[in-house]
Amino acid sequence: MASTVYFYSMACRKSSQTKESKIARLLSLMKLPEVVVKDQPCAIKLHFGETGNDTHLNPQLVQVVVDKVRAAGAKPFLTDTTTLYNGTRHNAVDHLNTALRHGFAPGVVDAPVIIADGLFGENEIPVTIDAKNFKEVQIATEIVKSPAMVVLSHFKGHEMAGFGGAIKNLAMGCASKAGKRDQHGTKVQVNHEKCIGCGSCVRHCPEHALSIVDGKSTCDRSKCIGCFECMTVCEPKAIEINWETDVPAFMERLTEYAYGAVKGHEGHVCYINFVMNVTPDCDCAGWSDMPMIPDVGILASLDPVALDQACFDLVQKQPLLTNMDLQGRDLFTARWPHTHGHIQIDYAEELGMGTREYELKVL
């Protein structure tokens, strides 16, 4: 049976068609009072953006969600987890400061920010899933304990996952540091023919696994935790994994973590995807590249699988803003040829998270 996905385009010709009004209507269609638990906390899961990134969700739009959650009788808080890689969200203090600098302050969004996996990303609760790769997954404590959750996702590209939507947001975004290591599960290697010895990877490695030897970067694989930050910052793309075997396995592990993030919360999670500023990279990057397509719209559903599938399909129909040759490929695979983004949708359906079949209701 197909799941319902609601869709608002970005078109706006009068005050009743603002993004804020559209988000409010979408949450009403999600029957938010039935999703949240009255008088109890409700997590609003989002990505605050790495310093230097400016295509993360707008706090002005998030504030609408806060108001609607509170009006539904719950106690909203904004949340995300710490990162594996070195950056401005590696621990809770830096993460909170980054969120504040990006406008996610109580005076703007009218809700507190709580980093769900604690000061150093170690606060976790094991969730049993009995899946192919994991019997249990390590989910951030405050995600597990929150009685309800509204998941806000910026739909965009991703160098490893192909694209990031609701499933990706649940997977990496709700896992502790140990859970993130579980998902990545592989180690990098350096292609010395491509390496220019710039040292960018060395400066960004959180575990000091990389060093410059004889003018080339070298990886001590015994120290590598597979955070892939070195791959993100390496301009000549000299940092590699075995793309053929490692990426499909990574996608399966990621999807199992998404499954674990919502297990036990059945009936108490709803999802909104923002298909705007569809850049090639995750908001974890310390920059924002130009969008690959025009802004599409805002979509909502109770089914994360149907929602991501609908967003994916809408993206493929848009005219390109960048000079790319699709050659029969989807937009994300054309940008990141080694990725297999469809795996996360296919496997999530197999796990029972939802269905790829959807009915798109255009509002």
Tab-separated table of C-alpha atoms in Angstrom, residues 171-306:
chain	number	residue	atom	x	y	z
A	171	ALA	CA	21.393	7.112	10.723
A	172	MET	CA	24.465	9.278	11.292
A	173	GLY	CA	22.561	12.053	13.010
A	174	CYS	CA	21.108	9.887	15.771
A	175	ALA	CA	24.146	7.679	16.463
A	176	SER	CA	26.781	8.157	19.138
A	177	LYS	CA	30.425	8.349	18.086
A	178	ALA	CA	30.697	4.565	18.511
A	179	GLY	CA	27.648	4.197	16.289
A	180	LYS	CA	29.175	6.414	13.633
A	181	ARG	CA	32.337	4.287	13.681
A	182	ASP	CA	30.145	1.196	13.291
A	183	GLN	CA	28.519	2.650	10.201
A	184	HIS	CA	31.672	3.802	8.450
A	185	GLY	CA	33.362	0.509	9.220
A	186	THR	CA	36.267	0.862	6.786
A	187	LYS	CA	39.679	2.507	6.573
A	188	VAL	CA	41.123	4.820	3.963
A	189	GLN	CA	44.218	4.467	1.826
A	190	VAL	CA	46.315	7.053	-0.033
A	191	ASN	CA	46.877	6.999	-3.772
A	192	HIS	CA	50.422	8.380	-3.939
A	193	GLU	CA	50.130	9.042	-7.676
A	194	LYS	CA	47.405	11.614	-6.950
A	195	CYS	CA	48.735	12.933	-3.633
A	196	ILE	CA	50.383	16.374	-3.818
A	197	GLY	CA	51.575	16.374	-0.206
A	198	CYS	CA	49.548	19.471	0.775
A	199	GLY	CA	48.902	18.135	4.290
A	200	SER	CA	45.219	19.076	4.380
A	201	CYS	CA	44.255	15.503	5.322
A	202	VAL	CA	46.844	15.505	8.127
A	203	ARG	CA	45.430	18.701	9.629
A	204	HIS	CA	41.872	17.380	9.610
A	205	CYS	CA	42.436	13.826	10.913
A	206	PRO	CA	40.994	13.532	14.455
A	207	GLU	CA	43.093	10.458	15.296
A	208	HIS	CA	46.454	11.583	13.821
A	209	ALA	CA	46.390	8.570	11.526
A	210	LEU	CA	47.789	10.554	8.600
A	211	SER	CA	51.261	12.021	8.232
A	212	ILE	CA	53.525	13.349	5.477
A	213	VAL	CA	56.404	10.995	4.651
A	214	ASP	CA	58.807	11.814	1.816
A	215	GLY	CA	56.453	14.486	0.546
A	216	LYS	CA	53.377	12.220	0.384
A	217	SER	CA	50.534	11.536	2.786
A	218	THR	CA	50.642	8.122	4.502
A	219	CYS	CA	47.877	6.505	6.553
A	220	ASP	CA	48.459	4.429	9.676
A	221	ARG	CA	45.434	2.203	9.203
A	222	SER	CA	45.677	0.936	12.790
A	223	LYS	CA	44.642	4.431	13.925
A	224	CYS	CA	42.105	5.225	11.190
A	225	ILE	CA	38.477	5.308	12.404
A	226	GLY	CA	37.003	5.802	8.936
A	227	CYS	CA	35.425	9.212	9.526
A	228	PHE	CA	36.214	10.105	5.872
A	229	GLU	CA	36.913	13.757	6.654
A	230	CYS	CA	40.262	13.394	4.860
A	231	MET	CA	38.378	12.354	1.718
A	232	THR	CA	36.170	15.429	1.967
A	233	VAL	CA	39.038	17.925	2.251
A	234	CYS	CA	41.445	16.259	-0.228
A	235	GLU	CA	41.242	18.384	-3.390
A	236	PRO	CA	43.089	15.953	-5.727
A	237	LYS	CA	40.957	13.079	-4.324
A	238	ALA	CA	44.004	11.029	-3.378
A	239	ILE	CA	42.282	9.500	-0.326
A	240	GLU	CA	40.389	6.388	-1.334
A	241	ILE	CA	38.534	3.304	-0.181
A	242	ASN	CA	37.530	0.260	-2.201
A	243	TRP	CA	34.548	1.939	-3.846
A	244	GLU	CA	33.185	-1.259	-5.386
A	245	THR	CA	32.922	-3.232	-2.150
A	246	ASP	CA	33.002	-0.685	0.678
A	247	VAL	CA	30.228	1.676	-0.415
A	248	PRO	CA	27.358	-0.882	-0.662
A	249	ALA	CA	28.318	-2.324	2.735
A	250	PHE	CA	28.475	1.182	4.213
A	251	MET	CA	25.008	1.950	2.865
A	252	GLU	CA	23.550	-1.149	4.488
A	253	ARG	CA	25.124	-0.336	7.848
A	254	LEU	CA	23.859	3.231	7.616
A	255	THR	CA	20.314	2.073	6.901
A	256	GLU	CA	20.316	-0.333	9.822
A	257	TYR	CA	21.237	2.548	12.096
A	258	ALA	CA	18.333	4.589	10.715
A	259	TYR	CA	16.078	1.651	11.533
A	260	GLY	CA	17.447	1.530	15.074
A	261	ALA	CA	16.959	5.272	15.576
A	262	VAL	CA	13.181	4.979	15.217
A	263	LYS	CA	12.667	1.495	16.632
A	264	GLY	CA	10.424	1.754	19.663
A	265	HIS	CA	9.067	5.122	18.521
A	266	GLU	CA	6.433	3.721	16.178
A	267	GLY	CA	3.625	6.240	15.659
A	268	HIS	CA	5.588	9.028	17.288
A	269	VAL	CA	7.860	10.240	14.471
A	270	CYS	CA	7.066	12.484	11.510
A	271	TYR	CA	9.334	13.819	8.778
A	272	ILE	CA	9.817	16.984	6.729
A	273	ASN	CA	12.361	17.171	3.897
A	274	PHE	CA	13.484	20.508	2.494
A	275	VAL	CA	14.464	20.112	-1.162
A	276	MET	CA	16.224	23.443	-1.524
A	277	ASN	CA	19.875	24.372	-1.893
A	278	VAL	CA	20.500	20.889	-3.292
A	279	THR	CA	24.281	21.087	-3.151
A	280	PRO	CA	26.644	18.176	-3.928
A	281	ASP	CA	27.850	17.899	-0.327
A	282	CYS	CA	26.501	17.264	3.142
A	283	ASP	CA	26.107	20.227	5.513
A	284	CYS	CA	29.051	18.689	7.402
A	285	ALA	CA	31.318	20.277	4.792
A	286	GLY	CA	32.822	23.587	5.876
A	287	TRP	CA	31.567	25.259	2.694
A	288	SER	CA	28.467	25.434	0.509
A	289	ASP	CA	28.861	24.716	-3.202
A	290	MET	CA	26.368	26.105	-5.694
A	291	PRO	CA	23.089	24.155	-5.956
A	292	MET	CA	22.875	21.566	-8.716
A	293	ILE	CA	19.182	22.275	-9.454
A	294	PRO	CA	16.620	25.000	-8.685
A	295	ASP	CA	14.829	24.823	-5.350
A	296	VAL	CA	11.991	22.289	-5.503
A	297	GLY	CA	9.868	22.489	-2.366
A	298	ILE	CA	9.026	21.094	1.044
A	299	LEU	CA	7.689	17.559	1.531
A	300	ALA	CA	6.306	15.749	4.577
A	301	SER	CA	5.268	12.216	5.462
A	302	LEU	CA	4.962	9.721	8.269
A	303	ASP	CA	7.009	7.333	6.105
A	304	PRO	CA	10.727	8.196	5.702
A	305	VAL	CA	11.213	5.714	2.847
A	306	ALA	CA	8.374	7.101	0.731
